[in-house]
């Protein structure tokens, strides 16, 4: 039972790429081949003998091909246990031939959904017979080999060649594992299609087959893997392999840069913006972003929402950075920036997809909507006697966006669509503000006329008091504290302006 000699095979596939190699090998080994429909025609055109399934079952394909292989002579040949006397007797009694190898793939359900096809077209791509055959063969792996994807055709041939036409028990168990991976992924895709329409189930179910092994995880002693198709998001134009930390910072940088319609630059270090600015063009946006903290920018991740031209590339080339992301690069810019072989350059192909996010926690998973809320001028609620000028409103909205993308507790100081400094990840909002003020002054920014954004409300007036002493003129915050009036009163007494958004932006 350890080594299974392949004497018969059922082949019924939708995708026929590279199938000829498998069929040719099986023919050389004098394997009896059963097949259906288009696969049967494909094999016949190769000049290889093939037995139609209808000849075995004595029953035609019916209902437009919906029922072809769902028959006891097929499933019996796959499922009967070769070591059980009663199974052997029944197989002989009902003239059920043993099927040693099943090669079946599935209708392209996911691709059909992605194409925008009609519901009827999508429903017809829900495979019934294929899934049943795969599960049956995988269940009976002790006696049957199963290949459920064209990705494993070459592997099958290599296994058979190495075993002189046989498959070992370990090989069959491995193939069964791949097979159940295929069917579970397929069923998950179907579930998501229906649940997206009905929202009937709150079950957490994900299946991502594509993966990329990383050099390591967050630290060298941790293993790391990225699950997904990164090539759909970015084209890597230069540099070493992206690391776990690179990917985390890339998302943070892109998510911030995507918020702006004007030319924008975000410089990220450990998921927080150490620089962010708008400009008349990408070069000005970068130079203004860099001013906020040129020290932290060293080794950072930079995202732009405009093409990198040669003049900008010349400025970027002066800084050591890990990753640069942009929608495109001019040939001259690319020629300059690729001179350093480890510098990672990514051309962004699409915005970050999806409207929800999840993470493992304790013995489960947390899932939530992404924070896609965005403050706009018409939604701001002035709460002080003085109201911000149009220029101040613009600065406040810019600061609020940066604040939304910064770890809590956070305070962001900005002016003229430029991040001056931020206090990030502090246990106290007062500490976050003090950190931001100290940092802004360290890099030579005058805070007179600057604005302040907070990710959550002020429980006490201490933050607006400190901000006033630093020269800050306008404040944007969610509001909602039972002591909001204390902060409002202080602003009114000191000619400051404050607006409420009603939107909290905690980020952990």
Short mmCIF file of C-alpha atoms in Angstrom, two decimals:
data_model
loop_
_atom_site.label_atom_id
_atom_site.label_comp_id
_atom_site.label_asym_id
_atom_site.label_seq_id
_atom_site.Cartn_x
_atom_site.Cartn_y
_atom_site.Cartn_z
CA UNK A 1 0.00 0.00 0.00
CA UNK A 2 2.99 2.31 0.42
CA UNK A 3 3.78 2.60 -3.30
CA UNK A 4 0.75 2.90 -5.58
CA UNK A 5 1.27 1.85 -9.19
CA UNK A 6 -0.83 4.11 -11.39
CA UNK A 7 -2.76 1.91 -13.81
CA UNK A 8 -5.85 4.07 -14.43
CA UNK A 9 -6.59 7.78 -14.35
CA UNK A 10 -9.62 10.03 -14.62
CA UNK A 11 -8.81 13.35 -16.28
CA UNK A 12 -11.42 16.12 -16.54
CA UNK A 13 -10.09 19.68 -16.48
CA UNK A 14 -11.11 23.19 -17.43
CA UNK A 15 -7.54 24.49 -17.83
CA UNK A 16 -5.52 22.39 -20.26
CA UNK A 17 -2.22 24.28 -20.20
CA UNK A 18 0.65 21.80 -19.76
CA UNK A 19 -1.80 18.90 -19.58
CA UNK A 20 -0.14 17.33 -22.64
CA UNK A 21 2.99 16.54 -20.62
CA UNK A 22 0.98 14.59 -18.06
CA UNK A 23 -1.06 12.75 -20.69
CA UNK A 24 2.06 11.83 -22.66
CA UNK A 25 3.73 10.37 -19.59
CA UNK A 26 0.64 8.39 -18.58
CA UNK A 27 0.34 7.05 -22.14
CA UNK A 28 3.98 5.94 -22.08
CA UNK A 29 3.22 4.05 -18.86
CA UNK A 30 0.21 2.37 -20.53
CA UNK A 31 -2.21 3.93 -18.06
CA UNK A 32 -5.92 3.57 -18.90
CA UNK A 33 -7.36 7.08 -19.20
CA UNK A 34 -11.01 8.03 -18.63
CA UNK A 35 -12.19 11.49 -19.59
CA UNK A 36 -15.09 13.79 -20.46
CA UNK A 37 -16.09 16.45 -22.98
CA UNK A 38 -13.42 18.93 -23.96
CA UNK A 39 -10.68 17.11 -22.08
CA UNK A 40 -11.52 13.90 -23.93
CA UNK A 41 -11.27 15.74 -27.25
CA UNK A 42 -7.94 17.27 -26.20
CA UNK A 43 -6.51 13.84 -25.40
CA UNK A 44 -7.88 12.32 -28.59
CA UNK A 45 -6.26 15.09 -30.64
CA UNK A 46 -2.95 14.07 -29.09
CA UNK A 47 -3.49 10.61 -30.55
CA UNK A 48 -3.74 9.03 -27.12
CA UNK A 49 -6.40 6.37 -26.43
CA UNK A 50 -9.07 7.56 -24.03
CA UNK A 51 -12.26 5.97 -22.68
CA UNK A 52 -15.27 8.33 -22.46
CA UNK A 53 -16.84 8.45 -19.01
CA UNK A 54 -20.21 7.81 -20.66
CA UNK A 55 -18.92 4.42 -21.81
CA UNK A 56 -17.99 3.56 -18.25
CA UNK A 57 -21.23 4.79 -16.68
CA UNK A 58 -23.54 3.90 -19.58
CA UNK A 59 -25.16 7.25 -18.95
CA UNK A 60 -24.83 10.50 -20.97
CA UNK A 61 -23.96 13.95 -19.68
CA UNK A 62 -27.25 15.67 -18.83
CA UNK A 63 -28.65 19.08 -17.94
CA UNK A 64 -26.29 20.94 -20.21
CA UNK A 65 -23.26 19.18 -18.77
CA UNK A 66 -24.18 19.89 -15.14
CA UNK A 67 -24.16 16.14 -14.45
CA UNK A 68 -21.36 14.13 -16.07
CA UNK A 69 -19.26 12.34 -13.49
CA UNK A 70 -21.69 12.13 -10.57
CA UNK A 71 -22.18 8.39 -10.86
CA UNK A 72 -21.48 5.37 -8.59
CA UNK A 73 -19.13 3.81 -11.12
CA UNK A 74 -16.96 6.92 -11.01
CA UNK A 75 -17.10 7.64 -7.30
CA UNK A 76 -17.05 3.96 -6.44
CA UNK A 77 -13.87 3.54 -8.46
CA UNK A 78 -12.29 6.38 -6.50
CA UNK A 79 -13.62 5.68 -3.02
CA UNK A 80 -13.57 1.93 -2.60
CA UNK A 81 -10.98 0.72 -0.11
CA UNK A 82 -8.58 -1.71 -1.74
CA UNK A 83 -7.83 -3.50 1.54
CA UNK A 84 -11.47 -4.02 2.62
CA UNK A 85 -12.86 -7.34 1.41
CA UNK A 86 -16.45 -6.15 1.24
CA UNK A 87 -15.45 -3.12 -0.86
CA UNK A 88 -13.52 -5.36 -3.25
CA UNK A 89 -16.48 -7.72 -3.54
CA UNK A 90 -18.94 -4.88 -4.26
CA UNK A 91 -16.60 -3.35 -6.84
CA UNK A 92 -16.49 -6.71 -8.64
CA UNK A 93 -20.26 -7.23 -8.27
CA UNK A 94 -21.13 -3.86 -9.79
CA UNK A 95 -18.25 -3.88 -12.29
CA UNK A 96 -16.63 -0.78 -10.86
CA UNK A 97 -13.03 -0.38 -12.09
CA UNK A 98 -10.44 1.08 -9.74
CA UNK A 99 -9.36 4.64 -10.51
CA UNK A 100 -5.83 5.21 -9.19
CA UNK A 101 -5.30 8.82 -10.20
CA UNK A 102 -7.71 11.74 -10.49
CA UNK A 103 -6.70 14.90 -12.36
CA UNK A 104 -9.49 17.43 -12.03
CA UNK A 105 -9.49 21.21 -11.69
CA UNK A 106 -12.33 23.66 -11.06
CA UNK A 107 -14.29 26.20 -13.07
CA UNK A 108 -12.78 29.70 -12.82
CA UNK A 109 -15.27 31.08 -10.32
CA UNK A 110 -13.13 33.92 -8.92
CA UNK A 111 -12.09 35.10 -12.37
CA UNK A 112 -15.72 35.11 -13.52
CA UNK A 113 -16.78 37.22 -10.53
CA UNK A 114 -13.87 39.62 -11.12
CA UNK A 115 -14.86 40.01 -14.78
CA UNK A 116 -18.19 41.59 -13.82
CA UNK A 117 -20.19 38.73 -15.33
CA UNK A 118 -23.91 38.32 -14.74
CA UNK A 119 -25.24 36.36 -11.80
CA UNK A 120 -26.27 33.48 -14.06
CA UNK A 121 -22.78 33.28 -15.58
CA UNK A 122 -21.26 33.30 -12.09
CA UNK A 123 -23.61 30.60 -10.80
CA UNK A 124 -22.73 28.34 -13.73
CA UNK A 125 -19.09 28.57 -12.68
CA UNK A 126 -19.82 26.95 -9.31
CA UNK A 127 -18.24 23.56 -9.84
CA UNK A 128 -20.08 20.57 -8.40
CA UNK A 129 -18.62 17.46 -9.97
CA UNK A 130 -15.06 18.74 -9.82
CA UNK A 131 -15.15 19.53 -6.11
CA UNK A 132 -16.81 16.18 -5.39
CA UNK A 133 -14.20 14.24 -7.36
CA UNK A 134 -11.34 16.10 -5.71
CA UNK A 135 -12.68 15.54 -2.21
CA UNK A 136 -13.35 11.86 -2.90
CA UNK A 137 -9.86 11.22 -4.23
CA UNK A 138 -8.22 13.23 -1.45
CA UNK A 139 -10.23 11.41 1.20
CA UNK A 140 -9.09 8.05 -0.19
CA UNK A 141 -5.45 9.14 -0.55
CA UNK A 142 -4.32 5.76 0.78
CA UNK A 143 -5.33 4.30 -2.55
CA UNK A 144 -5.68 7.25 -4.96
CA UNK A 145 -3.52 10.11 -6.17
CA UNK A 146 -5.17 13.51 -6.73
CA UNK A 147 -4.04 16.57 -8.69
CA UNK A 148 -6.44 19.50 -8.42
CA UNK A 149 -4.49 22.32 -10.07
CA UNK A 150 -2.42 22.83 -13.22
CA UNK A 151 0.23 24.24 -10.87
CA UNK A 152 0.98 20.67 -9.79
CA UNK A 153 1.14 18.94 -13.19
CA UNK A 154 4.91 19.18 -13.30
CA UNK A 155 5.17 17.98 -9.71
CA UNK A 156 3.05 14.94 -10.56
CA UNK A 157 5.23 14.00 -13.52
CA UNK A 158 8.38 14.38 -11.43
CA UNK A 159 6.90 12.19 -8.69
CA UNK A 160 5.87 9.49 -11.16
CA UNK A 161 9.21 9.55 -12.96
CA UNK A 162 11.10 9.24 -9.68
CA UNK A 163 8.87 6.37 -8.59
CA UNK A 164 8.87 4.59 -11.96
CA UNK A 165 5.14 5.10 -12.39
CA UNK A 166 4.22 4.91 -8.70
CA UNK A 167 3.26 7.36 -5.98
CA UNK A 168 4.34 6.82 -2.38
CA UNK A 169 1.92 7.18 0.51
CA UNK A 170 3.64 10.39 1.64
CA UNK A 171 3.35 11.80 -1.87
CA UNK A 172 -0.35 10.94 -2.03
CA UNK A 173 -0.91 12.55 1.36
CA UNK A 174 0.89 15.70 0.14
CA UNK A 175 -1.22 15.80 -3.01
CA UNK A 176 -4.36 15.38 -0.87
CA UNK A 177 -3.27 18.36 1.22
CA UNK A 178 -2.94 20.49 -1.91
CA UNK A 179 -6.33 19.23 -3.06
CA UNK A 180 -8.16 20.20 0.12
CA UNK A 181 -6.42 23.57 -0.05
CA UNK A 182 -7.90 24.01 -3.53
CA UNK A 183 -11.46 23.06 -2.56
CA UNK A 184 -11.49 25.04 0.70
CA UNK A 185 -10.24 28.15 -1.11
CA UNK A 186 -12.86 27.65 -3.81
CA UNK A 187 -15.68 27.32 -1.29
CA UNK A 188 -14.45 30.39 0.57
CA UNK A 189 -14.62 32.44 -2.64
CA UNK A 190 -18.17 31.25 -3.26
CA UNK A 191 -19.14 32.05 0.34
CA UNK A 192 -17.79 35.59 0.00
CA UNK A 193 -19.67 36.12 -3.26
CA UNK A 194 -23.00 35.23 -1.66
CA UNK A 195 -22.28 36.91 1.66
CA UNK A 196 -21.34 40.15 -0.06
CA UNK A 197 -24.82 40.12 -1.55
CA UNK A 198 -26.75 39.02 1.52
CA UNK A 199 -24.57 39.90 4.52
CA UNK A 200 -26.24 36.91 6.12
CA UNK A 201 -23.22 35.51 7.96
CA UNK A 202 -20.75 37.11 10.34
CA UNK A 203 -18.33 34.19 10.01
CA UNK A 204 -14.70 35.25 9.64
CA UNK A 205 -13.36 33.36 6.66
CA UNK A 206 -10.28 34.16 4.61
CA UNK A 207 -8.24 32.17 2.12
CA UNK A 208 -5.17 33.61 0.42
CA UNK A 209 -3.13 31.12 -1.54
CA UNK A 210 -0.44 33.45 -2.86
CA UNK A 211 2.37 34.10 -0.42
CA UNK A 212 5.87 35.50 -0.26
CA UNK A 213 8.36 34.33 2.36
CA UNK A 214 10.16 37.32 3.86
CA UNK A 215 13.74 37.48 5.09
CA UNK A 216 12.33 37.59 8.62
CA UNK A 217 9.48 39.13 10.57
CA UNK A 218 9.48 42.29 12.64
CA UNK A 219 12.80 41.16 14.15
CA UNK A 220 15.48 38.77 12.83
CA UNK A 221 14.49 36.01 15.26
CA UNK A 222 10.90 36.02 13.93
CA UNK A 223 9.80 34.32 10.73
CA UNK A 224 7.66 36.37 8.36
CA UNK A 225 5.37 35.71 5.40
CA UNK A 226 3.28 38.09 3.28
CA UNK A 227 0.01 36.59 2.03
CA UNK A 228 -1.38 38.28 -1.06
CA UNK A 229 -0.46 39.36 -4.56
CA UNK A 230 1.89 42.28 -4.03
CA UNK A 231 2.49 42.50 -7.78
CA UNK A 232 -1.09 43.74 -8.19
CA UNK A 233 -0.25 46.76 -6.02
CA UNK A 234 3.31 47.57 -7.05
CA UNK A 235 5.86 47.02 -9.75
CA UNK A 236 9.28 46.83 -8.11
CA UNK A 237 11.73 48.71 -10.29
CA UNK A 238 14.84 48.39 -8.16
CA UNK A 239 16.22 47.24 -4.87
CA UNK A 240 16.35 44.33 -2.49
CA UNK A 241 13.44 42.21 -1.35
CA UNK A 242 10.87 44.04 0.75
CA UNK A 243 11.02 43.21 4.44
CA UNK A 244 8.19 42.83 6.96
CA UNK A 245 8.86 46.30 8.38
CA UNK A 246 9.17 47.76 4.88
CA UNK A 247 5.70 46.49 4.02
CA UNK A 248 4.15 47.88 7.19
CA UNK A 249 5.68 51.31 6.51
CA UNK A 250 4.82 51.18 2.80
CA UNK A 251 1.15 50.81 3.67
CA UNK A 252 1.34 53.69 6.15
CA UNK A 253 3.08 55.94 3.62
CA UNK A 254 0.75 55.14 0.74
CA UNK A 255 -2.38 55.44 2.88
CA UNK A 256 -1.36 58.98 3.92
CA UNK A 257 -0.25 60.16 0.48
CA UNK A 258 -3.47 58.85 -1.07
CA UNK A 259 -5.54 61.17 1.10
CA UNK A 260 -4.49 64.25 -0.90
CA UNK A 261 -5.45 65.47 -4.35
CA UNK A 262 -2.70 68.12 -4.50
CA UNK A 263 0.94 67.04 -4.95
CA UNK A 264 1.82 65.38 -1.65
CA UNK A 265 4.69 63.62 0.04
CA UNK A 266 4.67 61.43 3.14
CA UNK A 267 7.86 60.28 4.87
CA UNK A 268 7.26 57.41 7.28
CA UNK A 269 9.33 55.94 10.10
CA UNK A 270 7.88 53.08 12.15
CA UNK A 271 4.39 53.75 10.66
CA UNK A 272 4.30 57.41 11.77
CA UNK A 273 4.83 60.44 9.57
CA UNK A 274 8.09 62.19 10.36
CA UNK A 275 7.38 64.41 7.36
CA UNK A 276 4.28 65.30 5.34
CA UNK A 277 3.50 68.22 3.11
CA UNK A 278 1.70 69.47 0.05
CA UNK A 279 3.43 71.52 -2.64
CA UNK A 280 2.99 73.13 -6.01
CA UNK A 281 4.69 70.05 -7.43
CA UNK A 282 6.17 66.79 -6.15
CA UNK A 283 9.62 68.28 -5.60
CA UNK A 284 8.34 71.08 -3.41
CA UNK A 285 6.12 68.65 -1.49
CA UNK A 286 9.13 66.42 -0.78
CA UNK A 287 11.41 69.25 0.31
CA UNK A 288 8.75 70.65 2.64
CA UNK A 289 8.06 67.19 4.08
CA UNK A 290 11.77 66.63 4.68
CA UNK A 291 12.07 69.88 6.66
CA UNK A 292 9.90 68.52 9.48
CA UNK A 293 12.49 65.96 10.58
CA UNK A 294 15.45 65.28 8.29
CA UNK A 295 17.02 63.12 10.99
CA UNK A 296 14.17 60.61 11.22
CA UNK A 297 13.77 60.64 7.43
CA UNK A 298 17.11 58.82 7.22
CA UNK A 299 16.25 55.21 6.39
CA UNK A 300 12.57 56.02 6.02
CA UNK A 301 9.87 55.14 3.53
CA UNK A 302 8.71 57.87 1.15
CA UNK A 303 5.44 58.00 -0.79
CA UNK A 304 4.47 60.55 -3.42
CA UNK A 305 1.26 60.90 -5.38
CA UNK A 306 2.92 62.40 -8.46
CA UNK A 307 5.54 61.33 -11.00
CA UNK A 308 9.16 61.48 -9.86
CA UNK A 309 10.99 63.68 -12.35
CA UNK A 310 14.73 64.20 -12.63
CA UNK A 311 14.86 67.36 -10.48
CA UNK A 312 13.11 65.57 -7.63
CA UNK A 313 15.27 62.48 -8.10
CA UNK A 314 18.37 64.61 -7.65
CA UNK A 315 17.06 65.78 -4.26
CA UNK A 316 15.99 62.28 -3.22
CA UNK A 317 19.39 60.92 -4.15
CA UNK A 318 20.95 63.02 -1.39
CA UNK A 319 19.05 61.06 1.28
CA UNK A 320 19.44 57.45 2.35
CA UNK A 321 15.97 55.93 2.33
CA UNK A 322 14.68 52.37 2.30
CA UNK A 323 11.71 52.62 -0.06
CA UNK A 324 10.31 55.16 -2.51
CA UNK A 325 6.77 54.78 -3.86
CA UNK A 326 5.29 56.83 -6.70
CA UNK A 327 2.76 56.36 -9.51
CA UNK A 328 5.55 56.69 -12.09
CA UNK A 329 9.17 57.64 -12.63
CA UNK A 330 10.65 59.50 -15.57
CA UNK A 331 13.43 57.62 -17.41
CA UNK A 332 15.99 60.17 -16.20
CA UNK A 333 14.83 59.84 -12.58
CA UNK A 334 14.89 56.07 -12.78
CA UNK A 335 18.38 56.07 -14.26
CA UNK A 336 19.68 58.14 -11.35
CA UNK A 337 17.82 56.41 -8.51
CA UNK A 338 18.67 52.87 -9.63
CA UNK A 339 22.39 53.50 -9.31
CA UNK A 340 22.12 52.28 -5.71
CA UNK A 341 21.21 48.61 -6.03
CA UNK A 342 19.58 48.17 -2.62
CA UNK A 343 17.32 51.21 -2.88
CA UNK A 344 13.75 49.93 -3.27
CA UNK A 345 11.68 51.73 -5.90
CA UNK A 346 8.00 50.85 -6.27
CA UNK A 347 5.63 52.01 -8.97
CA UNK A 348 2.16 52.03 -7.45
CA UNK A 349 -0.38 50.39 -9.75
CA UNK A 350 -3.58 50.88 -7.78
CA UNK A 351 -4.90 52.43 -4.56
CA UNK A 352 -4.95 50.34 -1.41
CA UNK A 353 -8.05 48.14 -1.85
CA UNK A 354 -10.71 47.14 0.65
CA UNK A 355 -12.78 48.89 3.29
CA UNK A 356 -12.08 46.72 6.33
CA UNK A 357 -9.07 45.46 8.27
CA UNK A 358 -8.30 42.72 10.75
CA UNK A 359 -5.56 41.50 13.07
CA UNK A 360 -5.05 38.50 15.30
CA UNK A 361 -5.47 39.16 18.98
CA UNK A 362 -5.46 36.80 21.97
CA UNK A 363 -7.17 33.62 20.74
CA UNK A 364 -9.15 35.26 17.96
CA UNK A 365 -9.32 37.96 15.33
CA UNK A 366 -10.43 41.59 15.50
CA UNK A 367 -12.13 42.96 12.41
CA UNK A 368 -13.31 46.50 11.77
CA UNK A 369 -14.13 48.98 9.04
CA UNK A 370 -11.13 50.98 7.91
CA UNK A 371 -11.05 54.55 9.18
CA UNK A 372 -12.13 56.13 5.91
CA UNK A 373 -13.79 59.15 7.56
CA UNK A 374 -12.34 62.40 6.29
CA UNK A 375 -13.03 65.85 7.64
CA UNK A 376 -14.20 68.50 5.17
CA UNK A 377 -14.74 72.20 5.63
CA UNK A 378 -18.52 71.96 5.52
CA UNK A 379 -18.55 69.41 8.36
CA UNK A 380 -16.49 71.47 10.80
CA UNK A 381 -18.36 72.92 13.76
CA UNK A 382 -16.87 76.19 15.07
CA UNK A 383 -17.32 76.32 18.85
CA UNK A 384 -15.46 79.55 19.71
CA UNK A 385 -16.41 83.18 19.17
CA UNK A 386 -13.64 83.59 16.63
CA UNK A 387 -13.80 81.31 13.59
CA UNK A 388 -10.84 80.14 11.50
CA UNK A 389 -9.95 81.94 8.30
CA UNK A 390 -10.07 79.98 5.00
CA UNK A 391 -6.30 79.56 5.22
CA UNK A 392 -6.58 78.25 8.78
CA UNK A 393 -9.37 75.87 7.79
CA UNK A 394 -7.12 74.46 5.07
CA UNK A 395 -4.29 74.01 7.58
CA UNK A 396 -6.62 72.42 10.13
CA UNK A 397 -7.93 69.89 7.61
CA UNK A 398 -4.38 69.00 6.58
CA UNK A 399 -3.38 68.52 10.22
CA UNK A 400 -6.45 66.36 10.86
CA UNK A 401 -5.53 64.01 8.00
CA UNK A 402 -1.97 63.57 9.27
CA UNK A 403 -3.32 63.07 12.79
CA UNK A 404 -5.65 60.32 11.57
CA UNK A 405 -2.64 58.37 10.28
CA UNK A 406 -0.54 58.77 13.46
CA UNK A 407 -0.39 56.45 16.47
CA UNK A 408 -2.45 57.48 19.50
CA UNK A 409 -2.23 59.45 21.66
CA UNK A 410 -1.15 62.02 19.13
CA UNK A 411 -0.96 65.74 18.59
CA UNK A 412 -0.07 67.18 15.19
CA UNK A 413 1.21 70.70 14.61
CA UNK A 414 1.00 72.10 11.09
CA UNK A 415 1.05 75.29 9.07
CA UNK A 416 0.50 76.06 5.39
CA UNK A 417 -0.11 72.36 4.52
CA UNK A 418 3.15 71.30 6.13
CA UNK A 419 3.68 69.04 9.12
CA UNK A 420 5.81 70.92 11.64
CA UNK A 421 5.95 68.18 14.25
CA UNK A 422 3.90 65.53 15.97
CA UNK A 423 3.81 63.81 19.31
CA UNK A 424 3.08 60.15 18.72
CA UNK A 425 2.11 57.08 20.72
CA UNK A 426 2.09 58.82 24.09
CA UNK A 427 0.13 57.66 27.12
CA UNK A 428 -0.76 61.28 27.83
CA UNK A 429 -2.09 63.80 25.31
CA UNK A 430 -0.24 66.52 27.24
CA UNK A 431 3.01 64.61 26.75
CA UNK A 432 2.23 64.22 23.05
CA UNK A 433 1.77 67.99 22.74
CA UNK A 434 4.95 68.77 24.67
CA UNK A 435 6.86 66.33 22.48
CA UNK A 436 5.51 67.98 19.32
CA UNK A 437 6.37 71.49 20.50
CA UNK A 438 9.89 70.51 21.51
CA UNK A 439 10.48 68.75 18.21
CA UNK A 440 9.17 71.65 16.12
CA UNK A 441 11.43 74.09 17.93
CA UNK A 442 14.39 71.74 17.63
CA UNK A 443 14.09 71.85 13.84
CA UNK A 444 13.70 75.63 13.77
CA UNK A 445 9.96 76.07 13.28
CA UNK A 446 8.22 79.09 14.75
CA UNK A 447 4.80 77.99 16.02
CA UNK A 448 3.14 81.40 15.92
CA UNK A 449 0.13 81.05 13.65
CA UNK A 450 0.37 77.24 13.55
CA UNK A 451 -2.60 74.94 14.06
CA UNK A 452 -3.03 71.89 16.29
CA UNK A 453 -4.92 68.65 15.64
CA UNK A 454 -5.79 66.01 18.21
CA UNK A 455 -6.99 62.47 17.49
CA UNK A 456 -9.41 62.60 20.45
CA UNK A 457 -11.09 65.13 22.72
CA UNK A 458 -9.38 67.12 25.48
CA UNK A 459 -10.62 66.00 28.91
CA UNK A 460 -9.12 69.15 30.44
CA UNK A 461 -8.09 72.58 29.09
CA UNK A 462 -4.40 71.91 29.73
CA UNK A 463 -3.61 71.15 26.07
CA UNK A 464 -5.09 74.39 24.74
CA UNK A 465 -3.30 76.28 27.51
CA UNK A 466 0.07 74.81 26.47
CA UNK A 467 -0.74 75.37 22.79
CA UNK A 468 -1.54 79.03 23.43
CA UNK A 469 1.77 79.53 25.22
CA UNK A 470 3.54 78.10 22.15
CA UNK A 471 1.79 80.53 19.77
CA UNK A 472 -0.76 78.16 18.24
CA UNK A 473 -3.81 80.00 16.95
CA UNK A 474 -6.35 77.35 15.91
CA UNK A 475 -7.33 73.87 17.08
CA UNK A 476 -9.21 70.96 15.51
CA UNK A 477 -10.45 68.11 17.67
CA UNK A 478 -13.40 65.68 17.80
CA UNK A 479 -15.07 67.18 20.88
CA UNK A 480 -17.28 65.09 23.11
CA UNK A 481 -15.72 65.56 26.54
CA UNK A 482 -17.99 66.47 29.44
CA UNK A 483 -15.49 69.29 30.03
CA UNK A 484 -15.41 70.61 26.44
CA UNK A 485 -16.63 73.99 27.69
CA UNK A 486 -13.48 74.49 29.76
CA UNK A 487 -11.30 74.27 26.64
CA UNK A 488 -13.73 76.45 24.69
CA UNK A 489 -13.74 79.10 27.42
CA UNK A 490 -9.94 79.23 27.49
CA UNK A 491 -9.81 79.66 23.71
CA UNK A 492 -12.36 82.48 23.85
CA UNK A 493 -10.43 84.23 26.61
CA UNK A 494 -7.21 84.09 24.57
CA UNK A 495 -8.53 84.79 21.06
CA UNK A 496 -7.94 81.22 19.87
CA UNK A 497 -10.15 79.42 17.39
CA UNK A 498 -11.44 75.89 17.81
CA UNK A 499 -13.55 73.58 15.64
CA UNK A 500 -15.10 70.24 16.46
CA UNK A 501 -15.29 67.40 13.94
CA UNK A 502 -17.33 64.82 15.82
CA UNK A 503 -14.88 62.18 14.49
CA UNK A 504 -12.35 60.45 16.71
CA UNK A 505 -9.24 58.95 15.08
CA UNK A 506 -7.69 56.56 17.58
CA UNK A 507 -4.96 54.45 15.96
CA UNK A 508 -3.25 51.62 17.79
#
